[in-house]
mmCIF file of C-alpha atoms and ligand atoms in Angstrom:
data_model
loop_
_atom_site.group_PDB
_atom_site.id
_atom_site.type_symbol
_atom_site.label_atom_id
_atom_site.label_comp_id
_atom_site.label_asym_id
_atom_site.label_seq_id
_atom_site.Cartn_x
_atom_site.Cartn_y
_atom_site.Cartn_z
ATOM 1 C CA MET A 186 98.054 -19.380 -196.682
ATOM 2 C CA LYS A 187 98.617 -19.534 -192.937
ATOM 3 C CA SER A 188 102.150 -18.910 -191.725
ATOM 4 C CA ILE A 189 104.391 -20.654 -189.234
ATOM 5 C CA PHE A 190 107.371 -18.852 -187.701
ATOM 6 C CA LEU A 191 110.375 -20.770 -186.432
ATOM 7 C CA LYS A 192 112.447 -20.154 -183.329
ATOM 8 C CA ARG A 193 115.862 -18.576 -183.819
ATOM 9 C CA GLY A 194 118.371 -21.094 -185.196
ATOM 10 C CA LYS A 195 115.700 -23.713 -185.903
ATOM 11 C CA ASP A 196 115.937 -23.179 -189.646
ATOM 12 C CA GLU A 197 119.343 -24.883 -189.849
ATOM 13 C CA SER A 198 118.046 -28.329 -190.837
ATOM 14 C CA LEU A 199 115.726 -26.758 -193.432
ATOM 15 C CA LYS A 200 118.651 -24.945 -194.991
ATOM 16 C CA ARG A 201 120.134 -28.427 -195.443
ATOM 17 C CA PHE A 202 116.828 -29.486 -197.048
ATOM 18 C CA HIS A 203 115.675 -31.833 -194.291
ATOM 19 C CA PRO A 204 111.954 -32.196 -195.028
ATOM 20 C CA TRP A 205 110.544 -32.284 -191.474
ATOM 21 C CA ILE A 206 109.809 -29.537 -188.957
ATOM 22 C CA PHE A 207 109.387 -30.706 -185.372
ATOM 23 C CA SER A 208 106.947 -29.070 -182.964
ATOM 24 C CA GLY A 209 109.822 -27.811 -180.763
ATOM 25 C CA ALA A 210 111.131 -25.654 -183.617
ATOM 26 C CA ILE A 211 107.959 -23.589 -183.926
ATOM 27 C CA HIS A 212 107.828 -20.140 -182.306
ATOM 28 C CA HIS A 213 104.317 -19.110 -183.288
ATOM 29 C CA MET A 214 101.682 -19.316 -186.024
ATOM 30 C CA SER A 215 99.714 -16.567 -187.737
ATOM 31 C CA GLU A 216 96.597 -18.608 -187.061
ATOM 32 C CA GLU A 217 96.131 -22.265 -186.055
ATOM 33 C CA PRO A 218 95.969 -24.299 -189.299
ATOM 34 C CA VAL A 219 93.558 -27.180 -189.811
ATOM 35 C CA GLU A 220 95.313 -30.566 -189.874
ATOM 36 C CA GLY A 221 96.483 -31.305 -193.392
ATOM 37 C CA GLU A 222 96.431 -27.673 -194.467
ATOM 38 C CA THR A 223 99.282 -26.311 -196.577
ATOM 39 C CA VAL A 224 101.286 -23.696 -194.660
ATOM 40 C CA ALA A 225 104.157 -21.327 -195.409
ATOM 41 C CA VAL A 226 107.132 -21.437 -193.052
ATOM 42 C CA TYR A 227 109.274 -18.433 -192.118
ATOM 43 C CA THR A 228 112.539 -18.033 -190.190
ATOM 44 C CA SER A 229 112.774 -15.974 -187.012
ATOM 45 C CA GLU A 230 113.877 -13.125 -189.331
ATOM 46 C CA ASN A 231 110.560 -13.395 -191.216
ATOM 47 C CA GLU A 232 112.196 -14.829 -194.309
ATOM 48 C CA TYR A 233 110.299 -17.449 -196.323
ATOM 49 C CA ILE A 234 111.967 -20.842 -196.102
ATOM 50 C CA ALA A 235 109.495 -23.641 -197.003
ATOM 51 C CA THR A 236 105.941 -24.741 -197.783
ATOM 52 C CA GLY A 237 104.463 -27.932 -196.395
ATOM 53 C CA HIS A 238 101.620 -29.904 -194.880
ATOM 54 C CA TYR A 239 100.689 -29.110 -191.303
ATOM 55 C CA GLN A 240 99.899 -31.928 -188.894
ATOM 56 C CA ILE A 241 99.457 -32.168 -185.135
ATOM 57 C CA GLY A 242 102.172 -34.341 -183.617
ATOM 58 C CA SER A 243 105.899 -34.325 -183.164
ATOM 59 C CA ILE A 244 106.525 -33.767 -186.890
ATOM 60 C CA MET A 245 104.385 -30.668 -187.441
ATOM 61 C CA VAL A 246 105.278 -29.762 -191.012
ATOM 62 C CA ARG A 247 106.291 -32.064 -193.850
ATOM 63 C CA VAL A 248 107.998 -29.929 -196.458
ATOM 64 C CA LEU A 249 106.782 -30.113 -200.051
ATOM 65 C CA SER A 250 108.778 -27.249 -201.461
ATOM 66 C CA PHE A 251 111.611 -24.898 -200.596
ATOM 67 C CA GLU A 252 110.397 -22.486 -203.239
ATOM 68 C CA ASN A 253 107.479 -20.195 -202.699
ATOM 69 C CA GLU A 254 104.990 -21.997 -204.944
ATOM 70 C CA GLU A 255 101.347 -23.097 -204.923
ATOM 71 C CA ILE A 256 100.692 -26.698 -203.939
ATOM 72 C CA ASP A 257 98.082 -27.467 -206.588
ATOM 73 C CA GLN A 258 97.461 -30.025 -209.319
ATOM 74 C CA SER A 259 100.187 -28.586 -211.490
ATOM 75 C CA PHE A 260 102.674 -28.879 -208.593
ATOM 76 C CA TYR A 261 101.801 -32.574 -208.164
ATOM 77 C CA GLU A 262 101.969 -33.129 -211.919
ATOM 78 C CA ARG A 263 105.506 -31.735 -211.988
ATOM 79 C CA LYS A 264 106.612 -33.915 -209.067
ATOM 80 C CA LEU A 265 104.971 -37.069 -210.422
ATOM 81 C CA ALA A 266 106.420 -36.495 -213.882
ATOM 82 C CA ILE A 267 109.902 -36.305 -212.352
ATOM 83 C CA ALA A 268 109.265 -39.482 -210.352
ATOM 84 C CA LYS A 269 108.089 -41.285 -213.500
ATOM 85 C CA ASP A 270 111.051 -40.048 -215.481
ATOM 86 C CA VAL A 271 113.439 -41.365 -212.812
ATOM 87 C CA ARG A 272 111.775 -44.826 -212.970
ATOM 88 C CA ASP A 273 112.000 -44.886 -216.766
ATOM 89 C CA ARG A 274 115.649 -43.849 -216.692
ATOM 90 C CA ILE A 275 116.712 -46.398 -214.082
ATOM 91 C CA GLY A 276 115.059 -49.114 -216.150
ATOM 92 C CA VAL A 277 112.463 -50.499 -213.761
ATOM 93 C CA THR A 278 109.593 -49.954 -216.171
ATOM 94 C CA GLY A 279 109.247 -52.146 -219.217
ATOM 95 C CA GLU A 280 107.532 -55.049 -220.890
ATOM 96 C CA ASN A 281 108.921 -57.561 -218.431
ATOM 97 C CA ASN A 282 108.298 -55.432 -215.392
ATOM 98 C CA ASN A 283 105.166 -53.356 -214.894
ATOM 99 C CA THR A 284 105.390 -53.381 -211.094
ATOM 100 C CA TYR A 285 107.288 -50.619 -209.395
ATOM 101 C CA ARG A 286 107.116 -47.865 -206.812
ATOM 102 C CA LEU A 287 106.405 -44.563 -208.503
ATOM 103 C CA VAL A 288 106.527 -42.395 -205.384
ATOM 104 C CA HIS A 289 108.500 -43.188 -202.263
ATOM 105 C CA GLY A 290 107.641 -40.356 -199.878
ATOM 106 C CA GLU A 291 110.596 -38.211 -198.869
ATOM 107 C CA GLY A 292 112.771 -40.063 -201.397
ATOM 108 C CA ASP A 293 110.707 -38.389 -204.120
ATOM 109 C CA ASN A 294 110.298 -35.111 -202.272
ATOM 110 C CA LEU A 295 106.659 -35.936 -201.506
ATOM 111 C CA PRO A 296 106.672 -36.708 -197.779
ATOM 112 C CA GLY A 297 103.707 -38.784 -196.672
ATOM 113 C CA LEU A 298 102.862 -40.194 -200.123
ATOM 114 C CA VAL A 299 103.432 -43.671 -201.526
ATOM 115 C CA ILE A 300 102.274 -44.791 -204.974
ATOM 116 C CA ASP A 301 102.883 -48.289 -206.319
ATOM 117 C CA ILE A 302 102.103 -49.208 -209.911
ATOM 118 C CA TYR A 303 100.797 -52.672 -210.820
ATOM 119 C CA GLY A 304 100.244 -52.856 -214.545
ATOM 120 C CA ASN A 305 97.389 -50.466 -215.247
ATOM 121 C CA THR A 306 96.529 -49.892 -211.574
ATOM 122 C CA ALA A 307 98.055 -47.398 -209.164
ATOM 123 C CA VAL A 308 97.714 -47.996 -205.440
ATOM 124 C CA MET A 309 98.068 -44.782 -203.522
ATOM 125 C CA GLN A 310 98.753 -44.562 -199.811
ATOM 126 C CA ALA A 311 98.800 -41.464 -197.601
ATOM 127 C CA HIS A 312 100.918 -41.451 -194.468
ATOM 128 C CA SER A 313 100.106 -37.849 -193.597
ATOM 129 C CA VAL A 314 96.878 -35.919 -193.194
ATOM 130 C CA GLY A 315 98.017 -33.441 -195.847
ATOM 131 C CA MET A 316 98.368 -36.123 -198.513
ATOM 132 C CA HIS A 317 94.968 -37.473 -197.483
ATOM 133 C CA THR A 318 93.469 -34.013 -197.867
ATOM 134 C CA ASP A 319 95.074 -33.640 -201.316
ATOM 135 C CA ARG A 320 94.272 -37.180 -202.515
ATOM 136 C CA LYS A 321 91.806 -36.185 -205.232
ATOM 137 C CA THR A 322 94.119 -33.532 -206.636
ATOM 138 C CA ILE A 323 96.953 -36.066 -206.626
ATOM 139 C CA ALA A 324 94.734 -38.610 -208.422
ATOM 140 C CA GLN A 325 94.010 -36.037 -211.146
ATOM 141 C CA ALA A 326 97.711 -35.287 -211.486
ATOM 142 C CA LEU A 327 98.502 -38.994 -211.650
ATOM 143 C CA LYS A 328 95.989 -39.478 -214.455
ATOM 144 C CA ALA A 329 97.552 -36.615 -216.384
ATOM 145 C CA VAL A 330 101.097 -37.978 -215.975
ATOM 146 C CA MET A 331 100.366 -41.669 -216.646
ATOM 147 C CA GLY A 332 97.902 -41.122 -219.498
ATOM 148 C CA ASP A 333 95.981 -44.019 -221.026
ATOM 149 C CA THR A 334 98.142 -46.687 -219.414
ATOM 150 C CA LEU A 335 96.359 -46.062 -216.132
ATOM 151 C CA LYS A 336 92.914 -47.615 -215.656
ATOM 152 C CA ASN A 337 92.481 -47.725 -211.876
ATOM 153 C CA ILE A 338 93.576 -45.684 -208.896
ATOM 154 C CA PHE A 339 92.934 -47.380 -205.587
ATOM 155 C CA TYR A 340 93.339 -45.324 -202.439
ATOM 156 C CA LYS A 341 94.437 -47.429 -199.467
ATOM 157 C CA SER A 342 95.161 -45.420 -196.356
ATOM 158 C CA GLU A 343 92.987 -47.097 -193.768
ATOM 159 C CA THR A 344 95.924 -48.251 -191.685
ATOM 160 C CA THR A 345 98.539 -45.640 -192.506
ATOM 161 C CA LEU A 346 96.926 -42.416 -191.310
ATOM 162 C CA PRO A 347 97.029 -41.120 -187.751
ATOM 163 C CA PHE A 348 93.748 -42.329 -186.241
ATOM 164 C CA LYS A 349 93.611 -39.317 -183.928
ATOM 165 C CA ALA A 350 92.939 -37.077 -186.893
ATOM 166 C CA GLU A 351 89.534 -38.802 -187.155
ATOM 167 C CA LEU A 352 89.392 -38.461 -190.902
ATOM 168 C CA GLY A 353 86.877 -41.260 -191.281
ATOM 169 C CA GLN A 354 89.184 -42.519 -194.013
ATOM 170 C CA GLU A 355 88.114 -45.390 -196.138
ATOM 171 C CA ASN A 356 89.794 -47.375 -198.826
ATOM 172 C CA GLY A 357 88.276 -46.896 -202.222
ATOM 173 C CA PHE A 358 88.727 -46.278 -205.911
ATOM 174 C CA LEU A 359 89.486 -42.755 -207.055
ATOM 175 C CA MET A 360 89.338 -44.020 -210.631
ATOM 176 C CA GLY A 361 88.223 -47.277 -212.296
ATOM 177 C CA GLY A 362 87.222 -50.258 -210.198
ATOM 178 C CA ASP A 363 89.040 -53.472 -211.183
ATOM 179 C CA THR A 364 89.464 -55.605 -208.106
ATOM 180 C CA ASP A 365 91.978 -58.144 -209.241
ATOM 181 C CA ASP A 366 94.732 -57.901 -211.730
ATOM 182 C CA VAL A 367 97.750 -59.872 -212.716
ATOM 183 C CA ALA A 368 100.917 -57.834 -212.626
ATOM 184 C CA MET A 369 104.399 -58.730 -213.798
ATOM 185 C CA GLU A 370 107.726 -58.517 -212.003
ATOM 186 C CA ASN A 371 110.829 -59.448 -213.980
ATOM 187 C CA GLY A 372 108.719 -61.684 -216.197
ATOM 188 C CA LEU A 373 106.974 -63.470 -213.324
ATOM 189 C CA LYS A 374 103.248 -63.039 -212.831
ATOM 190 C CA PHE A 375 101.290 -62.515 -209.642
ATOM 191 C CA HIS A 376 97.830 -61.540 -208.462
ATOM 192 C CA VAL A 377 97.659 -58.325 -206.500
ATOM 193 C CA ASP A 378 94.925 -57.955 -203.932
ATOM 194 C CA TRP A 379 94.899 -54.213 -203.348
ATOM 195 C CA LEU A 380 91.567 -54.408 -201.572
ATOM 196 C CA ARG A 381 92.622 -56.725 -198.796
ATOM 197 C CA GLY A 382 96.360 -57.293 -199.175
ATOM 198 C CA GLN A 383 99.076 -55.958 -196.869
ATOM 199 C CA LYS A 384 100.841 -52.710 -197.708
ATOM 200 C CA THR A 385 99.770 -51.797 -201.242
ATOM 201 C CA GLY A 386 99.140 -55.466 -202.098
ATOM 202 C CA PHE A 387 102.645 -56.714 -202.809
ATOM 203 C CA PHE A 388 106.120 -56.120 -201.415
ATOM 204 C CA VAL A 389 107.623 -54.279 -204.347
ATOM 205 C CA ASP A 390 110.779 -53.531 -202.384
ATOM 206 C CA GLN A 391 112.229 -57.051 -202.633
ATOM 207 C CA ARG A 392 112.408 -57.191 -206.442
ATOM 208 C CA ASP A 393 116.207 -56.953 -206.771
ATOM 209 C CA ASN A 394 116.792 -59.245 -203.825
ATOM 210 C CA ARG A 395 114.477 -61.852 -205.333
ATOM 211 C CA SER A 396 116.491 -61.675 -208.548
ATOM 212 C CA LEU A 397 119.679 -62.282 -206.612
ATOM 213 C CA LEU A 398 118.078 -65.255 -204.886
ATOM 214 C CA GLU A 399 117.194 -66.747 -208.255
ATOM 215 C CA ARG A 400 120.909 -66.926 -209.059
ATOM 216 C CA TYR A 401 121.602 -69.013 -205.957
ATOM 217 C CA SER A 402 118.662 -71.393 -206.249
ATOM 218 C CA LYS A 403 119.822 -74.025 -208.712
ATOM 219 C CA GLY A 404 119.585 -77.500 -207.227
ATOM 220 C CA ARG A 405 118.882 -76.161 -203.736
ATOM 221 C CA LYS A 406 116.238 -77.018 -201.188
ATOM 222 C CA VAL A 407 114.656 -73.684 -200.439
ATOM 223 C CA LEU A 408 112.675 -72.515 -197.421
ATOM 224 C CA ASN A 409 110.873 -69.197 -197.942
ATOM 225 C CA MET A 410 109.887 -68.112 -194.453
ATOM 226 C CA PHE A 411 107.330 -65.242 -194.126
ATOM 227 C CA CYS A 412 106.448 -65.798 -197.774
ATOM 228 C CA TYR A 413 103.348 -63.508 -197.979
ATOM 229 C CA THR A 414 102.464 -63.632 -201.721
ATOM 230 C CA GLY A 415 105.316 -66.024 -202.450
ATOM 231 C CA GLY A 416 107.615 -63.654 -204.345
ATOM 232 C CA PHE A 417 110.875 -65.333 -203.346
ATOM 233 C CA SER A 418 109.365 -68.773 -203.985
ATOM 234 C CA PHE A 419 108.641 -68.342 -207.651
ATOM 235 C CA TYR A 420 112.012 -66.755 -208.338
ATOM 236 C CA ALA A 421 113.638 -69.776 -206.635
ATOM 237 C CA MET A 422 111.580 -72.087 -208.854
ATOM 238 C CA ARG A 423 112.601 -70.259 -211.999
ATOM 239 C CA GLY A 424 116.200 -70.453 -210.785
ATOM 240 C CA GLY A 425 116.003 -74.249 -210.777
ATOM 241 C CA ALA A 426 115.476 -75.067 -207.107
ATOM 242 C CA GLU A 427 115.026 -78.751 -206.305
ATOM 243 C CA LEU A 428 112.167 -77.989 -203.920
ATOM 244 C CA VAL A 429 110.619 -74.846 -202.484
ATOM 245 C CA HIS A 430 108.661 -74.661 -199.240
ATOM 246 C CA SER A 431 106.768 -71.470 -198.423
ATOM 247 C CA VAL A 432 105.665 -70.664 -194.880
ATOM 248 C CA ASP A 433 103.472 -67.911 -193.481
ATOM 249 C CA SER A 434 101.266 -67.739 -190.403
ATOM 250 C CA SER A 435 98.419 -66.312 -192.489
ATOM 251 C CA GLN A 436 96.265 -68.797 -194.392
ATOM 252 C CA LYS A 437 95.327 -66.004 -196.805
ATOM 253 C CA ALA A 438 99.009 -65.479 -197.619
ATOM 254 C CA ILE A 439 99.424 -69.197 -198.229
ATOM 255 C CA ASP A 440 96.419 -69.235 -200.575
ATOM 256 C CA LEU A 441 97.887 -66.279 -202.474
ATOM 257 C CA THR A 442 101.286 -67.953 -202.692
ATOM 258 C CA LYS A 443 99.741 -71.137 -204.081
ATOM 259 C CA ALA A 444 97.729 -69.162 -206.639
ATOM 260 C CA ASN A 445 100.839 -67.273 -207.741
ATOM 261 C CA VAL A 446 102.972 -70.394 -208.054
ATOM 262 C CA GLU A 447 100.194 -71.996 -210.098
ATOM 263 C CA LEU A 448 100.075 -68.923 -212.334
ATOM 264 C CA ASN A 449 103.774 -69.242 -213.187
ATOM 265 C CA PHE A 450 104.437 -72.972 -212.852
ATOM 266 C CA PRO A 451 101.134 -74.803 -213.296
ATOM 267 C CA GLY A 452 101.197 -78.297 -211.876
ATOM 268 C CA ASP A 453 104.799 -78.014 -210.643
ATOM 269 C CA THR A 454 105.196 -80.414 -207.743
ATOM 270 C CA ARG A 455 108.410 -78.883 -206.394
ATOM 271 C CA HIS A 456 106.391 -76.388 -204.337
ATOM 272 C CA GLU A 457 104.577 -76.856 -201.016
ATOM 273 C CA ALA A 458 103.088 -74.164 -198.775
ATOM 274 C CA TYR A 459 102.369 -74.279 -195.052
ATOM 275 C CA ALA A 460 100.252 -71.985 -192.868
ATOM 276 C CA GLU A 461 102.337 -72.133 -189.711
ATOM 277 C CA ASP A 462 104.084 -69.930 -187.188
ATOM 278 C CA ALA A 463 107.721 -69.323 -188.174
ATOM 279 C CA PHE A 464 109.276 -70.269 -184.863
ATOM 280 C CA LYS A 465 107.228 -73.421 -184.607
ATOM 281 C CA PHE A 466 108.075 -74.440 -188.170
ATOM 282 C CA LEU A 467 111.797 -73.816 -187.709
ATOM 283 C CA GLU A 468 111.751 -75.766 -184.449
ATOM 284 C CA GLN A 469 110.041 -78.816 -185.906
ATOM 285 C CA MET A 470 111.300 -78.957 -189.476
ATOM 286 C CA THR A 471 113.279 -81.942 -190.680
ATOM 287 C CA THR A 472 113.866 -81.096 -194.366
ATOM 288 C CA PRO A 473 117.575 -80.366 -194.922
ATOM 289 C CA TYR A 474 117.226 -76.878 -196.425
ATOM 290 C CA ASP A 475 120.341 -75.311 -197.908
ATOM 291 C CA LEU A 476 118.795 -71.973 -198.881
ATOM 292 C CA ILE A 477 116.647 -70.147 -196.341
ATOM 293 C CA ILE A 478 114.933 -66.777 -196.642
ATOM 294 C CA LEU A 479 113.894 -64.909 -193.512
ATOM 295 C CA ASP A 480 111.859 -61.820 -194.357
ATOM 296 C CA PRO A 481 109.800 -61.111 -191.231
ATOM 297 C CA PRO A 482 107.440 -58.175 -190.694
ATOM 298 C CA ALA A 483 108.943 -55.123 -188.962
ATOM 299 C CA PHE A 484 109.748 -56.279 -185.425
ATOM 300 C CA ALA A 485 110.185 -52.670 -184.247
ATOM 301 C CA LYS A 486 107.630 -50.176 -185.475
ATOM 302 C CA HIS A 487 108.931 -47.562 -183.005
ATOM 303 C CA LYS A 488 112.220 -46.742 -181.301
ATOM 304 C CA ASP A 489 110.981 -47.910 -177.877
ATOM 305 C CA ALA A 490 110.394 -51.408 -179.204
ATOM 306 C CA LEU A 491 114.008 -51.648 -180.354
ATOM 307 C CA ARG A 492 115.503 -53.866 -177.637
ATOM 308 C CA ASN A 493 112.859 -56.517 -178.015
ATOM 309 C CA ALA A 494 113.042 -56.316 -181.771
ATOM 310 C CA LEU A 495 116.774 -56.987 -181.772
ATOM 311 C CA LYS A 496 116.246 -59.978 -179.500
ATOM 312 C CA GLY A 497 113.561 -61.182 -181.913
ATOM 313 C CA TYR A 498 115.959 -60.998 -184.883
ATOM 314 C CA THR A 499 118.599 -62.896 -182.917
ATOM 315 C CA ARG A 500 116.152 -65.593 -181.841
ATOM 316 C CA LEU A 501 114.812 -66.067 -185.360
ATOM 317 C CA ASN A 502 118.192 -66.138 -187.095
ATOM 318 C CA LYS A 503 119.644 -68.457 -184.459
ATOM 319 C CA LYS A 504 116.961 -71.017 -185.321
ATOM 320 C CA ALA A 505 117.845 -70.809 -189.004
ATOM 321 C CA PHE A 506 121.601 -71.089 -188.331
ATOM 322 C CA GLU A 507 120.999 -74.165 -186.177
ATOM 323 C CA LYS A 508 119.080 -75.946 -188.901
ATOM 324 C CA ILE A 509 120.586 -74.876 -192.214
ATOM 325 C CA GLN A 510 122.793 -77.410 -194.037
ATOM 326 C CA GLN A 511 126.562 -77.072 -194.344
ATOM 327 C CA GLY A 512 127.343 -74.823 -197.270
ATOM 328 C CA GLY A 513 123.877 -73.340 -196.959
ATOM 329 C CA ILE A 514 122.947 -69.795 -197.850
ATOM 330 C CA LEU A 515 120.798 -67.550 -195.693
ATOM 331 C CA PHE A 516 118.993 -64.494 -197.032
ATOM 332 C CA THR A 517 117.988 -62.555 -193.917
ATOM 333 C CA PHE A 518 116.160 -59.213 -193.774
ATOM 334 C CA SER A 519 114.875 -56.467 -191.542
ATOM 335 C CA CYS A 520 112.387 -53.892 -192.777
ATOM 336 C CA SER A 521 112.197 -52.037 -189.434
ATOM 337 C CA GLN A 522 113.127 -48.429 -189.922
ATOM 338 C CA ALA A 523 113.919 -48.156 -186.207
ATOM 339 C CA VAL A 524 116.633 -50.823 -186.528
ATOM 340 C CA ASN A 525 119.749 -49.579 -188.285
ATOM 341 C CA LYS A 526 122.161 -51.579 -190.407
ATOM 342 C CA ASP A 527 124.745 -52.047 -187.656
ATOM 343 C CA GLN A 528 122.182 -53.108 -185.072
ATOM 344 C CA PHE A 529 120.713 -55.635 -187.471
ATOM 345 C CA ARG A 530 124.138 -57.043 -188.308
ATOM 346 C CA ALA A 531 124.991 -57.316 -184.617
ATOM 347 C CA ALA A 532 121.724 -59.188 -183.963
ATOM 348 C CA VAL A 533 122.426 -61.629 -186.814
ATOM 349 C CA PHE A 534 126.095 -62.145 -185.898
ATOM 350 C CA THR A 535 125.107 -62.836 -182.288
ATOM 351 C CA ALA A 536 122.727 -65.476 -183.600
ATOM 352 C CA ALA A 537 125.500 -67.105 -185.667
ATOM 353 C CA ALA A 538 127.801 -67.169 -182.647
ATOM 354 C CA GLN A 539 125.084 -68.620 -180.407
ATOM 355 C CA ALA A 540 124.402 -71.340 -182.951
ATOM 356 C CA GLY A 541 128.131 -72.026 -183.226
ATOM 357 C CA ARG A 542 128.190 -71.571 -187.011
ATOM 358 C CA ASN A 543 130.987 -70.111 -189.075
ATOM 359 C CA VAL A 544 129.438 -67.520 -191.353
ATOM 360 C CA ARG A 545 130.674 -65.133 -194.010
ATOM 361 C CA ILE A 546 128.935 -62.254 -195.761
ATOM 362 C CA LEU A 547 128.347 -62.674 -199.490
ATOM 363 C CA HIS A 548 126.115 -59.664 -200.097
ATOM 364 C CA GLN A 549 124.726 -56.723 -198.186
ATOM 365 C CA LEU A 550 121.281 -55.894 -199.463
ATOM 366 C CA HIS A 551 119.175 -52.851 -199.607
ATOM 367 C CA GLN A 552 115.930 -51.369 -200.823
ATOM 368 C CA PRO A 553 115.843 -51.034 -204.627
ATOM 369 C CA ALA A 554 116.356 -47.954 -206.769
ATOM 370 C CA ASP A 555 112.638 -47.204 -207.062
ATOM 371 C CA HIS A 556 112.638 -46.722 -203.257
ATOM 372 C CA PRO A 557 115.245 -43.956 -203.288
ATOM 373 C CA ILE A 558 116.627 -42.334 -200.169
ATOM 374 C CA ASN A 559 116.635 -38.573 -199.931
ATOM 375 C CA ILE A 560 120.201 -37.740 -198.868
ATOM 376 C CA TYR A 561 118.825 -35.018 -196.603
ATOM 377 C CA HIS A 562 116.532 -37.565 -194.975
ATOM 378 C CA PRO A 563 118.599 -40.642 -194.094
ATOM 379 C CA GLU A 564 115.635 -41.931 -192.048
ATOM 380 C CA GLY A 565 114.238 -43.096 -195.402
ATOM 381 C CA GLU A 566 116.567 -46.085 -195.407
ATOM 382 C CA TYR A 567 114.622 -49.019 -194.002
ATOM 383 C CA LEU A 568 115.235 -52.331 -195.784
ATOM 384 C CA LYS A 569 118.416 -54.151 -194.834
ATOM 385 C CA GLY A 570 119.487 -57.626 -195.793
ATOM 386 C CA LEU A 571 122.438 -59.971 -195.584
ATOM 387 C CA VAL A 572 123.268 -62.949 -197.736
ATOM 388 C CA LEU A 573 125.369 -65.283 -195.646
ATOM 389 C CA TYR A 574 127.309 -68.418 -196.449
ATOM 390 C CA VAL A 575 127.096 -70.878 -193.606
ATOM 391 C CA GLU A 576 129.963 -73.398 -193.387
HETATM 392 N N1 LIG B 8 108.726 -61.973 -198.054
HETATM 393 C C1 LIG B 8 107.465 -61.388 -198.413
HETATM 394 C C2 LIG B 8 107.035 -60.284 -197.475
HETATM 395 C C3 LIG B 8 106.940 -60.679 -196.029
HETATM 396 S S1 LIG B 8 105.807 -59.723 -195.115
HETATM 397 C C4 LIG B 8 107.521 -60.924 -199.869
HETATM 398 O O1 LIG B 8 108.568 -61.032 -200.512
HETATM 399 O O2 LIG B 8 106.499 -60.464 -200.370
HETATM 400 C C5 LIG B 8 105.737 -60.553 -193.614
HETATM 401 C C6 LIG B 8 104.849 -61.791 -193.593
HETATM 402 O O3 LIG B 8 105.097 -62.441 -192.353
HETATM 403 C C7 LIG B 8 103.358 -61.526 -193.633
HETATM 404 O O4 LIG B 8 102.787 -62.205 -194.724
HETATM 405 C C8 LIG B 8 102.818 -62.112 -192.319
HETATM 406 O O5 LIG B 8 101.566 -62.795 -192.474
HETATM 407 C C9 LIG B 8 103.901 -63.080 -191.928
HETATM 408 N N2 LIG B 8 104.053 -63.371 -190.489
HETATM 409 C C10 LIG B 8 103.953 -62.517 -189.453
HETATM 410 N N3 LIG B 8 104.241 -63.133 -188.292
HETATM 411 C C11 LIG B 8 104.526 -64.419 -188.600
HETATM 412 C C12 LIG B 8 104.931 -65.572 -187.837
HETATM 413 N N4 LIG B 8 105.072 -65.505 -186.521
HETATM 414 N N5 LIG B 8 105.163 -66.722 -188.480
HETATM 415 C C13 LIG B 8 105.032 -66.802 -189.835
HETATM 416 N N6 LIG B 8 104.666 -65.761 -190.596
HETATM 417 C C14 LIG B 8 104.417 -64.585 -189.998
#
């Protein structure tokens, strides 16, 4: 295994188990590794400190282990078995719920790897060249850990890998080949389109927040803005909403939402879906909604886009505050990692002030337990939400 030697004092964060090594920390290498190769890392005193995946860029090593061990199928089996055990113990797996995140990158000590489970299909996504390189080994390990319950493994890294690495990556099955399946979240059914859908096909991270929404839906007129596959909409319907309107700028998302509503509530006339831009819809709408969900895509994908992103959140939320009924409830989210909790709150509170509405916080929301945050890697916290009561 090729070796990387750190500059003096640059091992401090590793001693605190932070899983990233930045290029500026590296003193020299025994030999230039190939991108994605597994390397051993040593302190300036030549002491072993970590093993990880090498990648060209500002984060040069993503740490897989702080123990001097082989990164092979048995390593991945051990890690995946732990991840599965955690999901079983926290109660996200079960008859009513076969949709969950099995591996959440750094949160499961596997930086660069995401695996979502939908019934008997696993959708695997690599965010690092190393995980891409190891994908077949990981698929074997996954098979071993999940056993007969797993029929398909779909690899979906087309948009998540650094294009500069020129890996020629393609999406494709590493096992099985079913292209459409109905999965279950808290007893509600939905189609997952892992071939063409966004992310791994469904936004698994809103499960708990959708459940909370269900509790507030009875008798309300609900607007689910940025609905994608309609998750919030069918929870609202089960919760007894008077009407539910779903909006997304993508016609494909609207078609998916309609199909999913039909799957759970065939023939139910309380639901309508509109393919429309959010700002335009909010501007023109006349229905007196008293429960609005705003779950936009990440406005800031990088730190330098932050200022504009915050303005975007303010502009969007202001529109909702202007239109929502008295006594209305707003579920508002940000999934931008670059925007922290305080910045998001400030953007939303500015919007409330600009709209002249008196607002109080009912809940502060978060990513769910199957998207754990590694305490040594606080950057892993990305989903933030507020439930607000609007007077
Ligand atoms: N709430 C969803 C996830 C939202 S993902 C869930 O629970 O699954 C963000 C969605 O916003 C995507 O489906 C995307 O098509 C949509 N979108 C992006 N820009 C938009 C815009 N300007 N107006 C309306 N929808 C938009």
